[in-house]
Short mmCIF file of C-alpha atoms and ligand atoms in Angstrom, two decimals:
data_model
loop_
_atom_site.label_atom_id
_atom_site.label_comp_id
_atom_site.label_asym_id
_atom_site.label_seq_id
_atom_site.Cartn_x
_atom_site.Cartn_y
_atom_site.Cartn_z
CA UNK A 1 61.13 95.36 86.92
CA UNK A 2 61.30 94.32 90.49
CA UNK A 3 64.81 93.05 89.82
CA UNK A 4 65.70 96.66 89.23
CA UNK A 5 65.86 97.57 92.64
CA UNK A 6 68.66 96.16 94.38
CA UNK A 7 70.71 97.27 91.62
CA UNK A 8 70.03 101.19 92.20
CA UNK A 9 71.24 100.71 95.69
CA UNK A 10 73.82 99.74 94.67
CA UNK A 11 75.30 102.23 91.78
CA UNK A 12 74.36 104.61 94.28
CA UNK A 13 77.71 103.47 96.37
CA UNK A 14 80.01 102.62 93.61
CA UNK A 15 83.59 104.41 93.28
CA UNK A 16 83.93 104.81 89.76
CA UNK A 17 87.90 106.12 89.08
CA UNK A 18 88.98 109.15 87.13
CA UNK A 19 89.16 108.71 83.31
CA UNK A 20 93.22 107.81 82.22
CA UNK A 21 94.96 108.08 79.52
CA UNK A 22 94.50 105.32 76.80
CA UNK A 23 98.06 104.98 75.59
CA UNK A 24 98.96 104.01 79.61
CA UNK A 25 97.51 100.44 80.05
CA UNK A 26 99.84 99.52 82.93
CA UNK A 27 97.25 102.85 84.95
CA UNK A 28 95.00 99.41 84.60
CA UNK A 29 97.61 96.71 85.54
CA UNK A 30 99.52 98.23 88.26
CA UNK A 31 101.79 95.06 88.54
CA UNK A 32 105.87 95.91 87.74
CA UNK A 33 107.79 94.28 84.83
CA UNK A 34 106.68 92.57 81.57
CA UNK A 35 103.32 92.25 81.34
CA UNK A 36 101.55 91.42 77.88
CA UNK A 37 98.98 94.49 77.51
CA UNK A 38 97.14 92.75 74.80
CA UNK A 39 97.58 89.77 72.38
CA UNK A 40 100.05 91.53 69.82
CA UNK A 41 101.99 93.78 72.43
CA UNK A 42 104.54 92.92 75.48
CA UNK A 43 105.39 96.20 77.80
CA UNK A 44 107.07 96.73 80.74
CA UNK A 45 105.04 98.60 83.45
CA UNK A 46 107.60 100.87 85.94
CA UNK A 47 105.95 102.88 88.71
CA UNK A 48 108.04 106.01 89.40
CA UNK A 49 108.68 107.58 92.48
CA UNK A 50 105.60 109.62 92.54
CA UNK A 51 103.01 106.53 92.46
CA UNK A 52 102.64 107.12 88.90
CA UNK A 53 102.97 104.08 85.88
CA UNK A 54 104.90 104.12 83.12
CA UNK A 55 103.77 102.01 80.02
CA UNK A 56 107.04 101.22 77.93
CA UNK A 57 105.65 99.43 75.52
CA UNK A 58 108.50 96.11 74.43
CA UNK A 59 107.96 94.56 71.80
CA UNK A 60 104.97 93.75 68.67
CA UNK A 61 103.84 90.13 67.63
CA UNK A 62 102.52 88.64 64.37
CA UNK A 63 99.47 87.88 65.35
CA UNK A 64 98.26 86.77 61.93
CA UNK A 65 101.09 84.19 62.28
CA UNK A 66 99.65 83.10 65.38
CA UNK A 67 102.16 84.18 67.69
CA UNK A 68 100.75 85.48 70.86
CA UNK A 69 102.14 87.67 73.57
CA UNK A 70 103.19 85.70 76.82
CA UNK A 71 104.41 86.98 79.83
CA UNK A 72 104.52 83.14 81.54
CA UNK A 73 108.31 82.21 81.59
CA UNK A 74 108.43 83.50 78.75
CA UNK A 75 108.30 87.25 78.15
CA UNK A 76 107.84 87.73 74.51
CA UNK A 77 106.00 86.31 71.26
CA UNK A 78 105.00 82.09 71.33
CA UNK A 79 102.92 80.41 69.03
CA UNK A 80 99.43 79.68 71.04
CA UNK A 81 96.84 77.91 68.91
CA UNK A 82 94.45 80.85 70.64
CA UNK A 83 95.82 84.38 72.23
CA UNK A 84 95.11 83.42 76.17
CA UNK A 85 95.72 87.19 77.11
CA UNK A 86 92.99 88.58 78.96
CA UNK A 87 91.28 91.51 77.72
CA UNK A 88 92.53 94.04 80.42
CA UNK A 89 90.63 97.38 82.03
CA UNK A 90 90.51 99.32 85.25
CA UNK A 91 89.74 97.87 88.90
CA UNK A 92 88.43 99.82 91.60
CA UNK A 93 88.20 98.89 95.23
CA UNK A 94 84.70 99.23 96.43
CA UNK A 95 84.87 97.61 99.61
CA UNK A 96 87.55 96.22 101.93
CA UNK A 97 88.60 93.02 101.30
CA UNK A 98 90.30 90.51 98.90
CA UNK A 99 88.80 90.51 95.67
CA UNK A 100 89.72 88.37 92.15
CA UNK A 101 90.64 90.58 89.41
CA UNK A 102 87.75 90.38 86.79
CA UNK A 103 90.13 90.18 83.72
CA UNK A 104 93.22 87.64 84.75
CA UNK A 105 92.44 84.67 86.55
CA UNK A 106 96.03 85.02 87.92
CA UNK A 107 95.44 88.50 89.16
CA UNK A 108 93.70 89.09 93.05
CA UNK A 109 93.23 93.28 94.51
CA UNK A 110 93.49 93.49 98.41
CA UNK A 111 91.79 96.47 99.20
CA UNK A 112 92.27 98.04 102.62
CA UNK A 113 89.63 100.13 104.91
CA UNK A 114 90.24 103.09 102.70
CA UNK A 115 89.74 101.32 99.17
CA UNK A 116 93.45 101.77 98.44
CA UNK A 117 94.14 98.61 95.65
CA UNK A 118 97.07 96.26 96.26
CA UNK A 119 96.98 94.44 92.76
CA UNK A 120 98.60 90.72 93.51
CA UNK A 121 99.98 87.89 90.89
CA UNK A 122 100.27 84.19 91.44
CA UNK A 123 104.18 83.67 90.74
CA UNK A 124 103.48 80.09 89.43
CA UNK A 125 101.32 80.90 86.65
CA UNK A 126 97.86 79.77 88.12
CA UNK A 127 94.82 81.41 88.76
CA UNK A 128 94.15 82.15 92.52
CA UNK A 129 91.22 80.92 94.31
CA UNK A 130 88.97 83.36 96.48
CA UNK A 131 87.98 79.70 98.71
CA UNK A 132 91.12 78.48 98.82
CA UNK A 133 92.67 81.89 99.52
CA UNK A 134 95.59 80.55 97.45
CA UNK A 135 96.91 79.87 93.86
CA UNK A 136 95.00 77.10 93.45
CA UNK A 137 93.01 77.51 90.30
CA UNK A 138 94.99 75.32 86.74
CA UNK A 139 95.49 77.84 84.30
CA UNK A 140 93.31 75.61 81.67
CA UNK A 141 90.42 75.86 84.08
CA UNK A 142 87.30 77.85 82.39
CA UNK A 143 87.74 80.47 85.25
CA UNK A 144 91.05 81.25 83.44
CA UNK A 145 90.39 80.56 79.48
CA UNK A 146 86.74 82.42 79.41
CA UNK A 147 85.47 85.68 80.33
CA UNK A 148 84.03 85.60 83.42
CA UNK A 149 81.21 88.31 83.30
CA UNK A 150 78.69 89.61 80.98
CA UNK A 151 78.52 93.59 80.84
CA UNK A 152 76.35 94.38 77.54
CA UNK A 153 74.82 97.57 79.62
CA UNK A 154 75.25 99.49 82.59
CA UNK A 155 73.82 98.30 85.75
CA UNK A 156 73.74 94.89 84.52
CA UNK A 157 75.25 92.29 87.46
CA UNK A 158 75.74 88.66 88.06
CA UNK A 159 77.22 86.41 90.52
CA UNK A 160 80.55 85.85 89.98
CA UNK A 161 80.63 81.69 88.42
CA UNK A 162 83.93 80.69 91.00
CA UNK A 163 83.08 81.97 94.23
CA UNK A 164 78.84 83.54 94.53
CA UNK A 165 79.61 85.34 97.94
CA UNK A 166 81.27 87.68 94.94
CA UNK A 167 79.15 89.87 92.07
CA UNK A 168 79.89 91.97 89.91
CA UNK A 169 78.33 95.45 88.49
CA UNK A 170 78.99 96.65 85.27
CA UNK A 171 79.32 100.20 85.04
CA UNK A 172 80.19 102.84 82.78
CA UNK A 173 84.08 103.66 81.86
CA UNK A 174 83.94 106.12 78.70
CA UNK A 175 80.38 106.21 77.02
CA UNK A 176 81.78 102.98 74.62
CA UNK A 177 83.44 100.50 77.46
CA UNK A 178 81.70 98.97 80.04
CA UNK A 179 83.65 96.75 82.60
CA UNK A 180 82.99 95.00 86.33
CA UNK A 181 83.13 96.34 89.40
CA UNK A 182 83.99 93.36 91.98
CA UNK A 183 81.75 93.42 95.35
CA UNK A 184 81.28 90.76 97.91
CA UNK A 185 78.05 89.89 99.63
CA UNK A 186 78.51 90.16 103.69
CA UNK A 187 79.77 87.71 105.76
CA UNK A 188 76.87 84.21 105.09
CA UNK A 189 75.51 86.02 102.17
CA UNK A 190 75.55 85.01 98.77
CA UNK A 191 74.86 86.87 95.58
CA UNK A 192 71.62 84.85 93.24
CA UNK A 193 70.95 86.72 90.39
CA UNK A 194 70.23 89.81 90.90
CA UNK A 195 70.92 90.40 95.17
CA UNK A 196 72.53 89.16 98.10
CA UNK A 197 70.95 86.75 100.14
CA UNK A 198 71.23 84.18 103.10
CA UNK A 199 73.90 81.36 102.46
CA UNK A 200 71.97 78.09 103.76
CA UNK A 201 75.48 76.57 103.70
CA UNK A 202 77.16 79.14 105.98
CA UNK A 203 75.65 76.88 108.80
CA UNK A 204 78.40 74.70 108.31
CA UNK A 205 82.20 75.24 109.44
CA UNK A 206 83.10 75.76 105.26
CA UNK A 207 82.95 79.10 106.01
CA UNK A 208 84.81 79.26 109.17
CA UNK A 209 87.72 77.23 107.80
CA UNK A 210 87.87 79.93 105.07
CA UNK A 211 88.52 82.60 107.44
CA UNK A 212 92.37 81.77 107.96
CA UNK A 213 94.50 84.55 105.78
CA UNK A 214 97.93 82.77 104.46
CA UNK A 215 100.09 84.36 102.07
CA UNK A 216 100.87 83.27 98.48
CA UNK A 217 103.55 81.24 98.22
CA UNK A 218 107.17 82.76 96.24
CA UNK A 219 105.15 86.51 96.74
CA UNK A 220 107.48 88.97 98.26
CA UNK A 221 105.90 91.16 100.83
CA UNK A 222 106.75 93.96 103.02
CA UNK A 223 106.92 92.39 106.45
CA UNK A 224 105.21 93.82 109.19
CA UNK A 225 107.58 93.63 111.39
CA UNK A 226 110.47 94.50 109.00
CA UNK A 227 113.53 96.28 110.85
CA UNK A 228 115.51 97.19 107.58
CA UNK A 229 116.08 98.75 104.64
CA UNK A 230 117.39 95.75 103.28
CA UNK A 231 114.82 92.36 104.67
CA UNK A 232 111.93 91.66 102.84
CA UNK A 233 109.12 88.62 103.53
CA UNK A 234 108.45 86.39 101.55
CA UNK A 235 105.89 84.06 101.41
CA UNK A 236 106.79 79.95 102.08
CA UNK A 237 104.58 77.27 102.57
CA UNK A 238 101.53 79.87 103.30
CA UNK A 239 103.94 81.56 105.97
CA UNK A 240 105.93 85.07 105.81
CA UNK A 241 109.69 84.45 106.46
CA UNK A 242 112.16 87.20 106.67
CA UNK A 243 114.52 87.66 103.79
CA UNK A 244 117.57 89.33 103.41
CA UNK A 245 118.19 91.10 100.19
CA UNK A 246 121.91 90.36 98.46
CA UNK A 247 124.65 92.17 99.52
CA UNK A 248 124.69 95.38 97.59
CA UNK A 249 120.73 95.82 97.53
CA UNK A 250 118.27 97.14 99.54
CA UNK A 251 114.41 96.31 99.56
CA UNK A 252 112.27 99.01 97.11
CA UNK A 253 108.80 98.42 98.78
CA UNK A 254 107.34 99.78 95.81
CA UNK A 255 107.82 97.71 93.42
CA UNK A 256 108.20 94.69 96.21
CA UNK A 257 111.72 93.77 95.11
CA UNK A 258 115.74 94.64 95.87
CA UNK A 259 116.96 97.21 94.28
CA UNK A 260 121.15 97.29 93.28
CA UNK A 261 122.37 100.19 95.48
CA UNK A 262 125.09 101.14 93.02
CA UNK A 263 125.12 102.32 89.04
CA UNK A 264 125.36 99.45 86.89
CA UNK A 265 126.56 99.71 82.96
CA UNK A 266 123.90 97.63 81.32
CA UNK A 267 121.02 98.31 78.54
CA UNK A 268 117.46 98.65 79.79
CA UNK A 269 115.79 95.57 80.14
CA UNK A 270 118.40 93.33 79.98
CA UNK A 271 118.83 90.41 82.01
CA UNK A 272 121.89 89.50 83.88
CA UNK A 273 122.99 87.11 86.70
CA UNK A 274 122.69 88.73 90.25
CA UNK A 275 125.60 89.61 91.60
CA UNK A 276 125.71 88.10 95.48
CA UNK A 277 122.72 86.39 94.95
CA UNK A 278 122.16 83.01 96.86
CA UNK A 279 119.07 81.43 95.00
CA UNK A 280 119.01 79.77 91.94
CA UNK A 281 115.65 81.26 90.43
CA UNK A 282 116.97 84.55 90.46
CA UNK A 283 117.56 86.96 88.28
CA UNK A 284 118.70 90.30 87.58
CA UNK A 285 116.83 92.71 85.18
CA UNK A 286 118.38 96.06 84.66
CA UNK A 287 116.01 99.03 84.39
CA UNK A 288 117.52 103.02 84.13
CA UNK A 289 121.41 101.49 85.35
CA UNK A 290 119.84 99.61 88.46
CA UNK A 291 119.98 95.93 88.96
CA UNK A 292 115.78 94.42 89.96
CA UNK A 293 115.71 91.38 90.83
CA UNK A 294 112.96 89.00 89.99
CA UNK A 295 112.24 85.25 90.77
CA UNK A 296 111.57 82.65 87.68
CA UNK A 297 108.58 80.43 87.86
CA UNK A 298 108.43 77.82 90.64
CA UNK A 299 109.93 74.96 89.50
CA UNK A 300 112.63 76.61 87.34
CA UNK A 301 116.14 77.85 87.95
CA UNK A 302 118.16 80.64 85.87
CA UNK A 303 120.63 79.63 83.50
CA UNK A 304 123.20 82.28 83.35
CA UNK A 305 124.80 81.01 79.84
CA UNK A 306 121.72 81.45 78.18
CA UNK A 307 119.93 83.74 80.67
CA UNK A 308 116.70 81.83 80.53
CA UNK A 309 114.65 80.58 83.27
CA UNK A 310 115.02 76.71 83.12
CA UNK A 311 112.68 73.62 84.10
CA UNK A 312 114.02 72.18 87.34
CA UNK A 313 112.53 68.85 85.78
CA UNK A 314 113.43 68.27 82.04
CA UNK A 315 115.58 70.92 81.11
CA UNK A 316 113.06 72.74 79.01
CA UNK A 317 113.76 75.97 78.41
CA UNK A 318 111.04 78.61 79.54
C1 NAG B 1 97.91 96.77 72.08
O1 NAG B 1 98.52 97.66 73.00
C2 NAG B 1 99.39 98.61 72.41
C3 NAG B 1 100.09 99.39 73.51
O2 NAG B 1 99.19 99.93 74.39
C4 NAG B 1 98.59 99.50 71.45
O3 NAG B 1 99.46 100.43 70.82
C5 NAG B 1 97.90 98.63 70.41
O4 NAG B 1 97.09 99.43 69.58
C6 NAG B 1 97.07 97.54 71.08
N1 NAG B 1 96.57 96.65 70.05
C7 NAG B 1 95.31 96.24 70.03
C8 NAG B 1 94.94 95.29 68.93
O5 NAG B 1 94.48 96.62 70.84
C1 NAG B 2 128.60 92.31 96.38
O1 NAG B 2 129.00 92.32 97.74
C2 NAG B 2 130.20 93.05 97.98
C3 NAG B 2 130.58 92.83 99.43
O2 NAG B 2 129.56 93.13 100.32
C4 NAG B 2 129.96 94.52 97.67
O3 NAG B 2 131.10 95.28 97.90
C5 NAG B 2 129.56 94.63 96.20
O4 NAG B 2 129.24 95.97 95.88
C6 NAG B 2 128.38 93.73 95.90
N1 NAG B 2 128.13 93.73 94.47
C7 NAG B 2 127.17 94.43 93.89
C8 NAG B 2 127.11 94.35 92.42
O5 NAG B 2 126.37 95.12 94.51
#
């Protein structure tokens, strides 16, 4: 019973969010364009100009056939031997800080001084690394392919397996779903089973080193010191450089991408060379008459004839 303690100090703190609507799942993702909601179903998550998100939900998979939602390259159905989407549900900040996202390795929350959630995604495809502070993790590592926490009942917590200065809680959603709340022991503490406690490493310089913030590399950002409606940052080689949008768009720093500044005649969804563009790996996805534009995986470059993102390498078609 003694471990019972630590853990009522600590529900006592937690920010719990206001109950959503199920039929919404991208209220949970809060991440723009495709994202695979579950193993059957692909949807597009918009955020209007109110701060709200919009679920659209794309397209259905045969599951019994084996073919699995991806949202990797590929947005759409691919035959996976096992479904590799995450089971998704709701993050809340709780502290300051950068935190993993419990559900997809891929996924990391920066959470400012007043708990407001940034939700980031490694562009390349791997899962990012709370040491590393960088995209560092390969996607067939267990911290991506199994479920990181165990939440059978409320209260429960555990050190989270890729980085113990983290731990989770589990706590209450609706009276039938439990999920994690992230939290991070303070600075030379570590989480062991059941509390934080004195890091006998953190007399080394491991920690120290740690300390350095760097970007994610291909991430768009809003620069700090951005001048214009129309410059952007974006991250290269763990550095923000200042980017101009293509002539015709301006920067949307809500959704982190340009924007086409004119009405285009084009379907929803569909994807179409950038007009002006200057890089390769772009392309152009057209949502309510408005050109996005959106960057395919490192390593590949858009092929306009068949409007695919294309390996750099061997020509294979993503
Ligand atoms: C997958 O998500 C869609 C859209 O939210 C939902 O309609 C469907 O019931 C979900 N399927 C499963 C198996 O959870
Ligand atoms: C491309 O650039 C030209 C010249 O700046 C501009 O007039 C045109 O509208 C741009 N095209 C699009 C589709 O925005």
């Amino acid at each position: 019973m003694r471990s019972s303690l630590p853990v009522f100090l600590l529900l006592s703190v937690l920010v719990v969010g206001s109950a959503k609507a199920d039929d919404n799942p991208c209220q949970d993702v809060r991440l723009s364009g495709f994202v695979c909601l579950n193993c059957t179903t692909l949807g597009y998550c918009l955020r209007d100009t109110t701060g709200n998100w919009e679920t659209i939900s794309m397209l259905g998979c045969e599951s019994n056939h084996n073919f699995f939602c991806s949202d990797e390259g590929t947005f759409g159905c691919t035959w996976q031997a096992q479904c590799r989407v995450p089971k998704r549900g709701p993050f809340n900040c709780q502290q300051a800080g950068v935190f993993p996202d419990p559900y997809d390795c891929r996924k990391y929350h920066e959470c400012s001084d007043q708990s407001v959630d940034t939700p980031r995604l490694c562009s390349d495809g791997s899962g990012y690394s709370t040491l590393e502070e960088s995209c560092a993790v390969p996607r067939e590592s267990a911290q991506c392919t199994e479920q990181q926490y165990t939440c059978d009942r409320s209260g429960q917590v555990g050190a989270w397996p890729a980085d113990n200065r983290y731990f989770y809680v589990c706590a209450n959603y609706t009276p039938n779903s439990l999920y994690p709340l992230m939290m991070k022991c303070r600075e030379g503490f570590v989480f062991n089973s059941y509390s934080c406690v004195p890091d006998s490493r953190s007399m080394g310089k491991e920690l120290q080193v740690r300390e350095t913030k760097k970007c994610v590399d291909n991430t768009r950002y809003e620069c700090p010191f951005r001048t214009s409606e129309i410059e952007y940052c974006k991250c290269v080689a763990g550095e923000l450089e200042l980017i101009t949008c293509p002539s015709g768009f301006h920067f949307d720093a809500r959704i982190l991408t340009c924007v086409s500044e004119r009405v285009h005649q084009c379907r929803d969804f569909e994807v179409l060379s950038c007009p002006n563009t200057t890089s390769s790996d772009e392309y152009c996805l057209c949502i309510k008459n408005q050109l996005q534009i959106y960057n395919c995986p490192v390593g590949h470059y858009y092929n306009s004839e068949i409007s695919k993102c294309q390996d750099v390498l061997n020509g294979r078609v993503n």
